[in-house]
mmCIF file of C-alpha atoms in Angstrom:
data_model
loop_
_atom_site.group_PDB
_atom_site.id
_atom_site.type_symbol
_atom_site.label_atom_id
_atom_site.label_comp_id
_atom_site.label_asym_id
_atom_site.label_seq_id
_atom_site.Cartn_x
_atom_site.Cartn_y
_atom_site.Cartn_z
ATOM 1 C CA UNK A 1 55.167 -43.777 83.710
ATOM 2 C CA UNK A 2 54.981 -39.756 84.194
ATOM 3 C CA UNK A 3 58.822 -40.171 82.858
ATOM 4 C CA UNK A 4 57.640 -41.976 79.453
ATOM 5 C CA UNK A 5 54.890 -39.257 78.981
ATOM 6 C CA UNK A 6 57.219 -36.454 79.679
ATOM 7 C CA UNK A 7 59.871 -38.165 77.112
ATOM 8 C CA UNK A 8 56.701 -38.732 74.391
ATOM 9 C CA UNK A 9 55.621 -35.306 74.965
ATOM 10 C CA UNK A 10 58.880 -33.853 74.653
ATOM 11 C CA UNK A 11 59.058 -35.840 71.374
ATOM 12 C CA UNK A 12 56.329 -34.657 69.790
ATOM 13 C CA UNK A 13 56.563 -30.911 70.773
ATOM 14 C CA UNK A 14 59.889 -30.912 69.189
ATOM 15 C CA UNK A 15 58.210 -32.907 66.202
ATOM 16 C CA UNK A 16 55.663 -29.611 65.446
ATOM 17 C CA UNK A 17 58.545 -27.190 66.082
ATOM 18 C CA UNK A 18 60.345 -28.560 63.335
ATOM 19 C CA UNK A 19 57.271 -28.471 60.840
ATOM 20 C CA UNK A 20 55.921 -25.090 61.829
ATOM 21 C CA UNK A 21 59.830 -23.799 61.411
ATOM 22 C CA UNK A 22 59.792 -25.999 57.599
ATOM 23 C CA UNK A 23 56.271 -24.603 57.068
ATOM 24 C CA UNK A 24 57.538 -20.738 57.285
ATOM 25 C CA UNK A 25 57.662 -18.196 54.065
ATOM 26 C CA UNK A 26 61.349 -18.288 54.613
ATOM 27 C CA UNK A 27 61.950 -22.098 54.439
ATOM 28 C CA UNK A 28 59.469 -22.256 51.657
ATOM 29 C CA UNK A 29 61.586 -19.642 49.484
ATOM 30 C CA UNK A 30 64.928 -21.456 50.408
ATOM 31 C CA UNK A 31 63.759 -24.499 49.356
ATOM 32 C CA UNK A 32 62.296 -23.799 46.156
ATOM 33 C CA UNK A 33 65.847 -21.756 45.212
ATOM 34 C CA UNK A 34 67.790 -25.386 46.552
ATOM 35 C CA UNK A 35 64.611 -27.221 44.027
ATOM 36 C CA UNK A 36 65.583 -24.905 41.531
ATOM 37 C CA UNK A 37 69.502 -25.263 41.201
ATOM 38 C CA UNK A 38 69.056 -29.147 41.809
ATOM 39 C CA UNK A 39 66.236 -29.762 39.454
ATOM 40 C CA UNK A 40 68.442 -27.348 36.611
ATOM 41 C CA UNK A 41 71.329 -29.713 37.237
ATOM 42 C CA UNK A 42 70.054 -32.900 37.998
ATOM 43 C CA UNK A 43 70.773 -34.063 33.949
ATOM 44 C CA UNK A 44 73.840 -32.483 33.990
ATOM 45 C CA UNK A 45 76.057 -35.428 35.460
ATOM 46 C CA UNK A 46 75.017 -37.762 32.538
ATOM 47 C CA UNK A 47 75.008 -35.235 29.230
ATOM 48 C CA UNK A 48 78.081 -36.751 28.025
ATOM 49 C CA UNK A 49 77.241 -39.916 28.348
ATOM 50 C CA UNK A 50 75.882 -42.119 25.906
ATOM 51 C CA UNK A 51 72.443 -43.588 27.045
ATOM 52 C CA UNK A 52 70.551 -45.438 24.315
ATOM 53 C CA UNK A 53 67.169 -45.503 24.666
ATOM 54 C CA UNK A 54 67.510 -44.449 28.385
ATOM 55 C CA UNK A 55 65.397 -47.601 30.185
ATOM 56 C CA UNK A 56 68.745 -48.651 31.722
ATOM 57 C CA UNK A 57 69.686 -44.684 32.812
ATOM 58 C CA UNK A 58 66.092 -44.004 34.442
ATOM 59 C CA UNK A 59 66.208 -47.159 36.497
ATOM 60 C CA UNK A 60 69.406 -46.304 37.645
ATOM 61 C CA UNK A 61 68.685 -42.486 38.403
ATOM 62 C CA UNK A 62 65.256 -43.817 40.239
ATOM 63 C CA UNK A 63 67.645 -46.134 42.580
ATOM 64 C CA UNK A 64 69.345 -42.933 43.292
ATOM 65 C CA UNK A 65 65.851 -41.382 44.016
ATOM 66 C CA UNK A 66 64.817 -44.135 46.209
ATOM 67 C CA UNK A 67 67.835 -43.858 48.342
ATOM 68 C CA UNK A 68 67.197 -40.304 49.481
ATOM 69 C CA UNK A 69 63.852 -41.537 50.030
ATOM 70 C CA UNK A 70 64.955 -43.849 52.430
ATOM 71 C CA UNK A 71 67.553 -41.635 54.222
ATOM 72 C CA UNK A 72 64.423 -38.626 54.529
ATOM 73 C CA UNK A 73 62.017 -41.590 56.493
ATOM 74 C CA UNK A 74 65.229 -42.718 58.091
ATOM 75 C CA UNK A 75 66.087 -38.990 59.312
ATOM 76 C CA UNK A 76 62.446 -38.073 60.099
ATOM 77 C CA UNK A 77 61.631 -41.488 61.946
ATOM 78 C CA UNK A 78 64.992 -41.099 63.683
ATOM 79 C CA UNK A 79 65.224 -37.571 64.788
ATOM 80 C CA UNK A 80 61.185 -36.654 65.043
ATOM 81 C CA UNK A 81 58.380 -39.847 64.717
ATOM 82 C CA UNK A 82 57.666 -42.192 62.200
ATOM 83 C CA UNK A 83 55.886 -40.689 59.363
ATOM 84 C CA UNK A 84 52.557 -43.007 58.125
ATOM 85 C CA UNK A 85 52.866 -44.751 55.372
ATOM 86 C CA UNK A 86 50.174 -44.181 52.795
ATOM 87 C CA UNK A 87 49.930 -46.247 49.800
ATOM 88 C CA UNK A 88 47.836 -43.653 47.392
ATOM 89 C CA UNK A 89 50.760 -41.375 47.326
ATOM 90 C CA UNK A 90 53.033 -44.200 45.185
ATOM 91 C CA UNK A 91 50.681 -43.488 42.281
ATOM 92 C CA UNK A 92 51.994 -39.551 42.020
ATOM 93 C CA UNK A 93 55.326 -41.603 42.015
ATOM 94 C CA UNK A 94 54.336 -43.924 39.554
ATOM 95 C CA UNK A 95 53.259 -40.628 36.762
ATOM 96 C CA UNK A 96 56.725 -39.321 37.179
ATOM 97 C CA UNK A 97 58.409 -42.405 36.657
ATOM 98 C CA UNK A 98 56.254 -42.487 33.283
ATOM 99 C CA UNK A 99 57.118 -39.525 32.322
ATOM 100 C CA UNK A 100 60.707 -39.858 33.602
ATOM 101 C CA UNK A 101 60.803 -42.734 30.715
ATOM 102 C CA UNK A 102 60.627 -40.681 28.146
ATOM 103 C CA UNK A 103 63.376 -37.858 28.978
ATOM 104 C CA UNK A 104 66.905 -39.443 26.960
ATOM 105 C CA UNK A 105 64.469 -39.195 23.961
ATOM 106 C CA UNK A 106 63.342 -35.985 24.015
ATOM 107 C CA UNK A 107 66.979 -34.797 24.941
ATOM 108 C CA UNK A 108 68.218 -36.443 21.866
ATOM 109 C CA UNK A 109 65.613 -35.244 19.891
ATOM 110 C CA UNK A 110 65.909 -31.747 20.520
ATOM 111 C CA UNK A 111 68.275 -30.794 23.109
ATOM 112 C CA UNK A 112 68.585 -30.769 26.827
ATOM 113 C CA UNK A 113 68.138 -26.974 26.912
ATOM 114 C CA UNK A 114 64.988 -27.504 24.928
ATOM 115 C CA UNK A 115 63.796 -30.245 26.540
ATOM 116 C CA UNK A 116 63.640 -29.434 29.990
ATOM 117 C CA UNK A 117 62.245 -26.031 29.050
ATOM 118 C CA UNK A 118 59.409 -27.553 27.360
ATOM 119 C CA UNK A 119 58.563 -30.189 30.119
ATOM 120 C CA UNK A 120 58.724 -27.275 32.854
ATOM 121 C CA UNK A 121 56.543 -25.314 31.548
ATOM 122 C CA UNK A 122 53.646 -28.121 30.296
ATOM 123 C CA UNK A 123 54.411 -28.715 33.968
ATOM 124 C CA UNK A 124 53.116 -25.706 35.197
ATOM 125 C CA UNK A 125 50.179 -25.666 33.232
ATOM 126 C CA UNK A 126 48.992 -29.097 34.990
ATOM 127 C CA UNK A 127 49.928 -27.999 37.782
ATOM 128 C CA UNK A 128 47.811 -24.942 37.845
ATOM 129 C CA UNK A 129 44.823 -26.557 36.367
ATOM 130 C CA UNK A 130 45.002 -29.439 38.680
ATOM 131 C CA UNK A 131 45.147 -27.431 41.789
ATOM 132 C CA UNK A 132 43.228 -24.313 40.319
ATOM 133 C CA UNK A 133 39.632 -26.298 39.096
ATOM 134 C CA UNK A 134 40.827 -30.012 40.969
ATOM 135 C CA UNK A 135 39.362 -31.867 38.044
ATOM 136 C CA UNK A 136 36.692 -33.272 40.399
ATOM 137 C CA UNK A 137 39.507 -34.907 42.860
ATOM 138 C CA UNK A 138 40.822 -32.271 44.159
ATOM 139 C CA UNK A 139 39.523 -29.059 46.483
ATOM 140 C CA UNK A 140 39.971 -26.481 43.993
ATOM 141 C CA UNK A 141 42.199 -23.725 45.255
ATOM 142 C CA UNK A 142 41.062 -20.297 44.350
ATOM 143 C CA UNK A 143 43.888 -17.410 43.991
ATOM 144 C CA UNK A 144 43.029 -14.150 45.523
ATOM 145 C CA UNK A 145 43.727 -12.602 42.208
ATOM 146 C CA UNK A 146 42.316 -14.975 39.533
ATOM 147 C CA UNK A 147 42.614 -12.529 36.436
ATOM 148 C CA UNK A 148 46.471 -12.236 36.897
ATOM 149 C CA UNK A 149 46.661 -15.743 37.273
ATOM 150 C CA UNK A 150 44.492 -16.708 33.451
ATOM 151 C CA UNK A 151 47.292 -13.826 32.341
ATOM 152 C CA UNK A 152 50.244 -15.874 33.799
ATOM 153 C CA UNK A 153 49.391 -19.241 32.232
ATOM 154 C CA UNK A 154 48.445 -17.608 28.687
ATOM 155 C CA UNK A 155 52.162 -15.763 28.864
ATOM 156 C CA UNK A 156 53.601 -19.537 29.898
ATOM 157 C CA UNK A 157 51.721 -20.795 26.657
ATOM 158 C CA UNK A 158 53.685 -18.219 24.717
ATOM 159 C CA UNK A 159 56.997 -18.648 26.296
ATOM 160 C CA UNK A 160 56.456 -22.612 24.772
ATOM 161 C CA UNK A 161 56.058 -21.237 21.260
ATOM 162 C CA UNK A 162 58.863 -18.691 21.133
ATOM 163 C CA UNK A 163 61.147 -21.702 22.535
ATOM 164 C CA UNK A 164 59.610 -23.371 19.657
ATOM 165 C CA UNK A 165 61.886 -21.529 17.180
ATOM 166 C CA UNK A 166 65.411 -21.629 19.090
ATOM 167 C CA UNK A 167 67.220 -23.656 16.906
ATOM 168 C CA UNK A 168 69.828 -25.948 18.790
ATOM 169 C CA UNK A 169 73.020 -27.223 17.406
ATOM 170 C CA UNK A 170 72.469 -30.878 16.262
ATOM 171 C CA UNK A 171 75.527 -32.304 15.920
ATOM 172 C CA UNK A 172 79.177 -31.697 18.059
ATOM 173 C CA UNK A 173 82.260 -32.438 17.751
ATOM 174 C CA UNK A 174 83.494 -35.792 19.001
ATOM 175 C CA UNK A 175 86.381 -37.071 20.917
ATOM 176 C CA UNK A 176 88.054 -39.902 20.188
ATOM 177 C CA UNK A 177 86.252 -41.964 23.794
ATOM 178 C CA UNK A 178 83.276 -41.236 22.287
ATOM 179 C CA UNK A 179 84.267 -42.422 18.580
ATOM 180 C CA UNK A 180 84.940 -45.588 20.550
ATOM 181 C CA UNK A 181 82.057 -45.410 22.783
ATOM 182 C CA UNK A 182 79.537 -45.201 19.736
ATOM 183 C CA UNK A 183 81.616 -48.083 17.816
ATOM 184 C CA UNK A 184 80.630 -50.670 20.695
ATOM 185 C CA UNK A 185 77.313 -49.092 20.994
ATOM 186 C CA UNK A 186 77.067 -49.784 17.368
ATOM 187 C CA UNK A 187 78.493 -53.503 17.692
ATOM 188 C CA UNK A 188 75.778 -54.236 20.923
ATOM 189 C CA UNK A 189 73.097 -53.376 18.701
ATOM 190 C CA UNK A 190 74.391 -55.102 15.494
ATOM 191 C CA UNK A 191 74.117 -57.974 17.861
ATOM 192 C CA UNK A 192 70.743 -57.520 19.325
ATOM 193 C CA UNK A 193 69.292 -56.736 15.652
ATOM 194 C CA UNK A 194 69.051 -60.553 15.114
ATOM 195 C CA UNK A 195 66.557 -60.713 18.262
ATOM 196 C CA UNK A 196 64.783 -57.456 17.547
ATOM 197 C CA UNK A 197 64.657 -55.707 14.229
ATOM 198 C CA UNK A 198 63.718 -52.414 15.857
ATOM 199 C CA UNK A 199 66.818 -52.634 18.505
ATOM 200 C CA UNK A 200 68.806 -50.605 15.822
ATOM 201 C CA UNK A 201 65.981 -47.859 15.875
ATOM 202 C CA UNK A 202 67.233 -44.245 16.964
ATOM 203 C CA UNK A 203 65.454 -41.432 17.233
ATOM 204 C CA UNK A 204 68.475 -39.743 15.431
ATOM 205 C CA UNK A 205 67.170 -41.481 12.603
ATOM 206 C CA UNK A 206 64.213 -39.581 12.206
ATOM 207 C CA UNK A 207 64.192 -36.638 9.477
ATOM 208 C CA UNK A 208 65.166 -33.336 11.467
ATOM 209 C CA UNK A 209 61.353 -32.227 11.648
ATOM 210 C CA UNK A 210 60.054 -35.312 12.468
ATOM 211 C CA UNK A 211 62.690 -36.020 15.249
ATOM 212 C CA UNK A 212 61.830 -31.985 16.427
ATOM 213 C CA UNK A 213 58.089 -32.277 16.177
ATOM 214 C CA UNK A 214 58.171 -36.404 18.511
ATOM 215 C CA UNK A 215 60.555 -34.466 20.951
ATOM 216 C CA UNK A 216 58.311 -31.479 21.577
ATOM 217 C CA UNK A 217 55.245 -34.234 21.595
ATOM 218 C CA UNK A 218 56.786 -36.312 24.131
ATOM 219 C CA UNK A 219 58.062 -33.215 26.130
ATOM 220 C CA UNK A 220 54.648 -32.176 26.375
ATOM 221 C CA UNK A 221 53.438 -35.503 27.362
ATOM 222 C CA UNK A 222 56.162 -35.630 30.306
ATOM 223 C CA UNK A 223 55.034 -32.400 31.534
ATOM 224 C CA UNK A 224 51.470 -33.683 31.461
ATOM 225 C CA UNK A 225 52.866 -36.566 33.810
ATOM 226 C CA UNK A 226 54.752 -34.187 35.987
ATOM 227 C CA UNK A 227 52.205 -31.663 36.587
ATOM 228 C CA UNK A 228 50.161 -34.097 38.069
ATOM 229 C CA UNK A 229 52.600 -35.909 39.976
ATOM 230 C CA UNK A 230 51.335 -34.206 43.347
ATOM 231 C CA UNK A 231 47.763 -34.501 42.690
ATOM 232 C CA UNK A 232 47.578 -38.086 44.757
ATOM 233 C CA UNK A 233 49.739 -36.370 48.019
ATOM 234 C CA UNK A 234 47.516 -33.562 47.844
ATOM 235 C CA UNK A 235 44.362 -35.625 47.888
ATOM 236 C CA UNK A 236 46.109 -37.662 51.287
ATOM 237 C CA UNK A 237 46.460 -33.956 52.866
ATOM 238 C CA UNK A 238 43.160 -32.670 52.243
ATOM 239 C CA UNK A 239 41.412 -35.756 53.754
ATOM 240 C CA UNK A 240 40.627 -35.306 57.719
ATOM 241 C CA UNK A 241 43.295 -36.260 60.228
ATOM 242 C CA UNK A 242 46.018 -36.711 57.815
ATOM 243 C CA UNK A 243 49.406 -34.892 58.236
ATOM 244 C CA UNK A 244 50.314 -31.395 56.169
ATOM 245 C CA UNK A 245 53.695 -31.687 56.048
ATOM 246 C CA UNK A 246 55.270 -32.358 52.523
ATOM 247 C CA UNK A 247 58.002 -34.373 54.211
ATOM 248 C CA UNK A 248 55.990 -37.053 55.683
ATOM 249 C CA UNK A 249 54.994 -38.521 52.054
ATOM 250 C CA UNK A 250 58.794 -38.217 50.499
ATOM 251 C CA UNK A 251 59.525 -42.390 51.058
ATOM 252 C CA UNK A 252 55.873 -43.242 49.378
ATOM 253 C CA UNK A 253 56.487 -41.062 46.763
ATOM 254 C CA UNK A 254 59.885 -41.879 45.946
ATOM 255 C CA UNK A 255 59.249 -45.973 46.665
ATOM 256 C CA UNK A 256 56.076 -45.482 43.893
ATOM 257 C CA UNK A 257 58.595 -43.841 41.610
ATOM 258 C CA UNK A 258 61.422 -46.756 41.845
ATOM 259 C CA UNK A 259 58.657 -49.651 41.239
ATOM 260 C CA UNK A 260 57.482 -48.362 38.294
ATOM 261 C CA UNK A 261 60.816 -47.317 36.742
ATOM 262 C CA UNK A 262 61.797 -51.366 37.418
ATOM 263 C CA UNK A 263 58.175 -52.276 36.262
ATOM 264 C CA UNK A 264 58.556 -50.204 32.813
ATOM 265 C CA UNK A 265 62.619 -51.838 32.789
ATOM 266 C CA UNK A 266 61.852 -55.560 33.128
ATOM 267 C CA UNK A 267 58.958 -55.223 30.598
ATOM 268 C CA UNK A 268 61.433 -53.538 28.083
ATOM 269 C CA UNK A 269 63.886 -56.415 28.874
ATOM 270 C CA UNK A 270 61.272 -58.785 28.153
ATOM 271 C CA UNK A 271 60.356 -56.681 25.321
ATOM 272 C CA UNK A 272 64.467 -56.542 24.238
ATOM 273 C CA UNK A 273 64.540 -60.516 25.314
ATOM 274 C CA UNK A 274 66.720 -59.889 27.867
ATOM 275 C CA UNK A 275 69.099 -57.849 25.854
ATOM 276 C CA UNK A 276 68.709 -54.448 26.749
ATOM 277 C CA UNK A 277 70.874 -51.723 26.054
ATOM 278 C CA UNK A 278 72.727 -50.864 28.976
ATOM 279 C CA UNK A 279 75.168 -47.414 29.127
ATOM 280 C CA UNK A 280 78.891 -47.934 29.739
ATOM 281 C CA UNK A 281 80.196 -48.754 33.444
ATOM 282 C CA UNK A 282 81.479 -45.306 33.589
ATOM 283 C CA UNK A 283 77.899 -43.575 32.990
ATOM 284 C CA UNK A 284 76.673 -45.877 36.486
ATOM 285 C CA UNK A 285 77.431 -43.836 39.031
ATOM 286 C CA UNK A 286 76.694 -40.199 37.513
ATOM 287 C CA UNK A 287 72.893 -41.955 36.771
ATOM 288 C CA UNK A 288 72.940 -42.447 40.728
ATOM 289 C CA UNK A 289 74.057 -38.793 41.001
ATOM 290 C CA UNK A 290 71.373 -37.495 38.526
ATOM 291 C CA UNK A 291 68.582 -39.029 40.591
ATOM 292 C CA UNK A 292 70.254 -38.027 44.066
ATOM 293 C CA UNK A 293 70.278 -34.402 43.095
ATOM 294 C CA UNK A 294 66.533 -34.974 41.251
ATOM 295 C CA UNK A 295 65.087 -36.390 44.949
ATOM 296 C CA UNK A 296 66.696 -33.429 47.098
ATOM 297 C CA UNK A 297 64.776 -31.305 44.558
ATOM 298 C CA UNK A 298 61.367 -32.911 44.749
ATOM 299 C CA UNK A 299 61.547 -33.090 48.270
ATOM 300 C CA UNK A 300 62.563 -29.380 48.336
ATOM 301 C CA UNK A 301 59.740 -28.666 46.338
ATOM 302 C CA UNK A 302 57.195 -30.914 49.146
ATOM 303 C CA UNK A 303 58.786 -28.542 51.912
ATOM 304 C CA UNK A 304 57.887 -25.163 49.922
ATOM 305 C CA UNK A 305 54.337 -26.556 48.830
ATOM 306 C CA UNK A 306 53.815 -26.676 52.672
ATOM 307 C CA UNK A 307 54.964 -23.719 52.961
ATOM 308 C CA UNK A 308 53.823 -21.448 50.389
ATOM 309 C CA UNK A 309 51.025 -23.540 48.896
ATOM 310 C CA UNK A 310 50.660 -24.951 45.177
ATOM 311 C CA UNK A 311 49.961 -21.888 43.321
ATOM 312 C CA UNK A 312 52.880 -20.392 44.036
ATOM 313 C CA UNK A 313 55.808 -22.948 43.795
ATOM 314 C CA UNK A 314 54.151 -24.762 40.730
ATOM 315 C CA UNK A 315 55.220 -21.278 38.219
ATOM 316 C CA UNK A 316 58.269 -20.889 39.910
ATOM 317 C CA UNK A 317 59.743 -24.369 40.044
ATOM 318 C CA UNK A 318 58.700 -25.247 37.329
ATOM 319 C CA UNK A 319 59.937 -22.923 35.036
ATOM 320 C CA UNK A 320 63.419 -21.455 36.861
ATOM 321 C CA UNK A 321 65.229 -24.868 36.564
ATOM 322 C CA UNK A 322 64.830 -24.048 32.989
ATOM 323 C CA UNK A 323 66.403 -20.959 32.473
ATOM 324 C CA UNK A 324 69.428 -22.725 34.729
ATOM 325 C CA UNK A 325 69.160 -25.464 32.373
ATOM 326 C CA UNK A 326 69.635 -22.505 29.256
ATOM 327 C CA UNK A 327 72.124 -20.802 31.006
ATOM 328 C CA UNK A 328 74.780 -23.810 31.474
ATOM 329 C CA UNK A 329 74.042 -25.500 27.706
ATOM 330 C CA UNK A 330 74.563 -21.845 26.154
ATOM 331 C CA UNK A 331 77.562 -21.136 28.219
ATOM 332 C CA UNK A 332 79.267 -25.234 29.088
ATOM 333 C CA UNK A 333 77.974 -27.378 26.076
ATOM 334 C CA UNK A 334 77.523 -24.368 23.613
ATOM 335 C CA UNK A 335 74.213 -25.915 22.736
ATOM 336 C CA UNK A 336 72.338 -23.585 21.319
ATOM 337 C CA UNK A 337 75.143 -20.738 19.891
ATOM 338 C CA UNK A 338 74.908 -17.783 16.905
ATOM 339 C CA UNK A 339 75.304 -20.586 14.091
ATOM 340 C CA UNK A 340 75.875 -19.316 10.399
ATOM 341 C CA UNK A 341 72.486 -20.553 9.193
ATOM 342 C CA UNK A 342 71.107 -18.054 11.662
ATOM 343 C CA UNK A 343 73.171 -15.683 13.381
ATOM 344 C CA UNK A 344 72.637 -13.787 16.564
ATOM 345 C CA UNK A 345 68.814 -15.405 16.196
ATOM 346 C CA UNK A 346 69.446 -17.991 18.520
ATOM 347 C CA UNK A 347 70.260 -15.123 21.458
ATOM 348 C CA UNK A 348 67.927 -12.745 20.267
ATOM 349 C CA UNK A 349 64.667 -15.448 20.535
ATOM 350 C CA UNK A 350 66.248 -17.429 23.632
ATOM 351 C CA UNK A 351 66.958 -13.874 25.511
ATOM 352 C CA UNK A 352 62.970 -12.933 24.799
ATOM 353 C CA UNK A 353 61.958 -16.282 25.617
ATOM 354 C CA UNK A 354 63.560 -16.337 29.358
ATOM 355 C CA UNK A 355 62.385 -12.440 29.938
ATOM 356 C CA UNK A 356 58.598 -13.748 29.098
ATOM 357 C CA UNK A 357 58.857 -16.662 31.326
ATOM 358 C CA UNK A 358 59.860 -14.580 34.231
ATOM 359 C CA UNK A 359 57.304 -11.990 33.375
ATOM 360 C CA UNK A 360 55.005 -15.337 33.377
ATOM 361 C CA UNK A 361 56.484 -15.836 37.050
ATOM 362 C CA UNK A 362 56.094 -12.804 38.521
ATOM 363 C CA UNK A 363 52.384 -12.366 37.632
ATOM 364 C CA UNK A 364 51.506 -16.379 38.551
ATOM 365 C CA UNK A 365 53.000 -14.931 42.362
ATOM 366 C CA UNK A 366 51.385 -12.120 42.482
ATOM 367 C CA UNK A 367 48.127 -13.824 41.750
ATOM 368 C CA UNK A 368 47.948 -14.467 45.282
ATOM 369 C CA UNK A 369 47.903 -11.256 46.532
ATOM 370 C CA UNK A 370 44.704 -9.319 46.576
ATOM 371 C CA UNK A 371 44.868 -5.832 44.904
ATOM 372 C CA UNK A 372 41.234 -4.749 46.518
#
C-alpha cells in the first residue's frame, strides 16, 4: 500500500513540475513564437489547391485538428494523469469551427494575405473585449495600464483600414494542371446544376467590389467567432477547483471543433443532396496538414495563455501570424506586387500597415506593466 502511494505521489509531483515549468514567462514566449509560425502557415499547404466552396476542405483540416487532439490527451494521460473532461469547453470549439466555415471564401474573395490579416486582427479586438469587460460571463481582467491598452486596440482598428486599401492581384497565371483541374471542376458542377441551381454560384462571380466588400464582411465575422473561441475554457478555469493549465482542455476543444465542422458538412450535403463538391484526391492530405499545423498552434497558444495570461497573447497572436502570412504571399505567391494600375502603392501602404500593427503590439504588452 505505502508502495502505491509513493508511486501516486511520485505521479502527481512530476504532474505539477511539468505545468509550473509550461506555466513559466519563457515557455509562454516560445510558444506563442511556435503559435505564430504555425498559425502564419497553417493555409499554406492548400493555396494551390482548388477548394470550391471549402465545406469538404474544413472537414478535412478539422480531422487533422482532432487528431492532435487526441495524441495531446493521449500524451498527457500517458506521461502525467488523465486530464477531466469538460463538456462546456466543446462550445469554444464549436465558434471556431463556424468561423473556420467561412475561410476558402474570404480567401477567394480577397486574398489569403488579406484575409488572414483581417480575421487576426477582428480577433484581437474580441479577444480583448471579452477578457477586458467579460461581457457578464467572464471575470473581467483589468490591465495594470488601461490607457495604453484603449490606445492599442484604436491603433489595431486602424491597421484594419489601411489593409483596407492594399490592392491584391486578382487573377494569376495558370498552369496547364490547373486548366484541367478547373475543366472537371467545371463539369462536377455542370452536373450538380440540375439538382441545385445555386451549385454553379462562385463568389468569383461577384462584381470586384461586391466580392471585396462580402470578403472583408465575412472576415470580420470569423474574427468575431475566433476572438471568442476561449471565452467557454476560460469560464471552466475561473470556476473553483478546476485545473489552470491550457493543456488539460486541448481534446474538448478540438473534439467540439470536429463535430461541428461534420455537423455544418452533412447539412450542406443534405443541402447539395448528397452532391457536394469535394477537392481533388491530391488536395486530401495537405487539408490534413493544414489542420495539423492549425492544432499545434492553438494548443501553443493554450500553453502561453497559462503562462502569460489573455491580455498579452491575444495582440500578439493574433496579429504576428499575419504579417508571416504578408511576408510569404508578397515574396512565394507574389500576391500582392507593384502592379501598373498602382505602382510601388501596394509596398508603400502594406509596409505602413505591418509597422502600425506592431506599434499596436508593443503598446497592447506593455499595457501590463505599471508605469506608477
Amino acid at each position: 500500500m505505502a508502495d502505491v502511494m509513493n508511486v501516486t505521489g511520485n505521479f502527481t509531483n512530476g504532474s505539477e513540475n511539468f505545468y509550473d515549468k509550461l506555466n513559466t514567462q519563457s515557455a509562454g514566449w516560445v510558444a506563442i513564437v511556435i503559435c505564430s509560425i504555425c498559425f502564419g502557415t497553417n493555409l499554406i499547404p492548400v493555396k494551390k489547391f482548388k477548394m470550391g466552396d471549402g465545406m469538404a476542405f474544413q472537414w478535412l483540416m478539422c480531422t487533422g485538428i482532432l487528431f492532435v487532439g487526441v495524441v495531446v490527451q493521449l500524451a498527457i494521460g500517458s506521461a502525467y494523469r488523465i486530464p477531466k473532461f469538460h463538456p462546456l469547453a466543446m462550445l469554444g470549439g464549436a465558434l471556431w469551427a463556424t468561423g473556420n466555415s467561412m475561410t476558402v471564401v474570404i480567401i477567394e474573395a480577397i486574398g489569403l494575405a488579406l484575409g488572414i490579416l483581417i480575421w487576426s486582427i477582428a480577433n484581437m479586438l474580441m479577444g480583448f473585449f471579452s477578457s477586458r469587460f467579460g461581457f457578464g460571463i467572464l471575470i473581467p481582467k483589468e490591465p495594470k495600464n488601461p490607457t495604453l491598452n484603449y490606445i492599442g486596440v484604436a491603433i489595431a482598428v486602424v491597421s484594419i483600414s489601411l489593409y483596407a486599401f492594399i490592392k491584391p492581384n486578382t487573377s494569376e497565371e495558370k498552369t496547364e494542371d490547373n486548366k484541367e483541374e478547373d475543366l472537371e471542376d467545371c463539369k462536377k458542377e455542370e452536373k450538380s446544376a440540375s439538382l441545385l441551381k445555386f451549385a454553379n454560384f462562385s463568389i468569383s462571380q461577384l462584381p470586384v467590389r461586391m466580392k471585396k466588400f462580402v470578403g472583408f464582411f465575412l472576415a470580420i465575422i470569423a474574427g468575431f467567432f475566433y476572438g471568442t473561441n476561449f471565452m467557454p475554457v476560460i469560464y471552466v478555469q475561473q470556476q473553483p477547483g478546476n485545473s489552470q493549465a491550457g493543456l488539460d482542455y486541448v481534446f474538448a476543444h478540438f473534439l467540439g471543433i470536429w463535430l461541428t465542422s461534420t455537423i455544418i458538412f452533412v447539412i450542406y450535403a443534405l443541402v447539395k443532396k448528397n452532391t457536394p463538391w469535394l477537392p481533388s484526391n491530391q488536395a486530401i492530405l495537405p487539408s490534413l496538414l493544414s489542420g495539423i499545423l492549425w492544432a499545434i498552434a492553438q494548443s501553443s497558444w493554450f500553453v502561453a495563455n497559462a503562462a502569460l495570461g489573455e491580455p498579452v497573447t491575444f495582440p500578439v497572436v493574433a496579429t504576428c501570424p499575419a504579417v508571416i502570412a504578408t511576408v510569404i504571399s508578397v515574396v512565394v505567391f507574389k500576391e500582392i506586387t507593384a502592379s501598373y494600375h498602382y505602382g510601388k502603392k501596394n509596398y508603400i501602404i502594406l509596409g505602413c500597415a505591418i509597422c502600425v500593427t506592431f506599434v499596436g503590439i508593443i503598446i497592447n504588452a506593455l499595457s501590463m506593466i505599471d508605469f506608477s
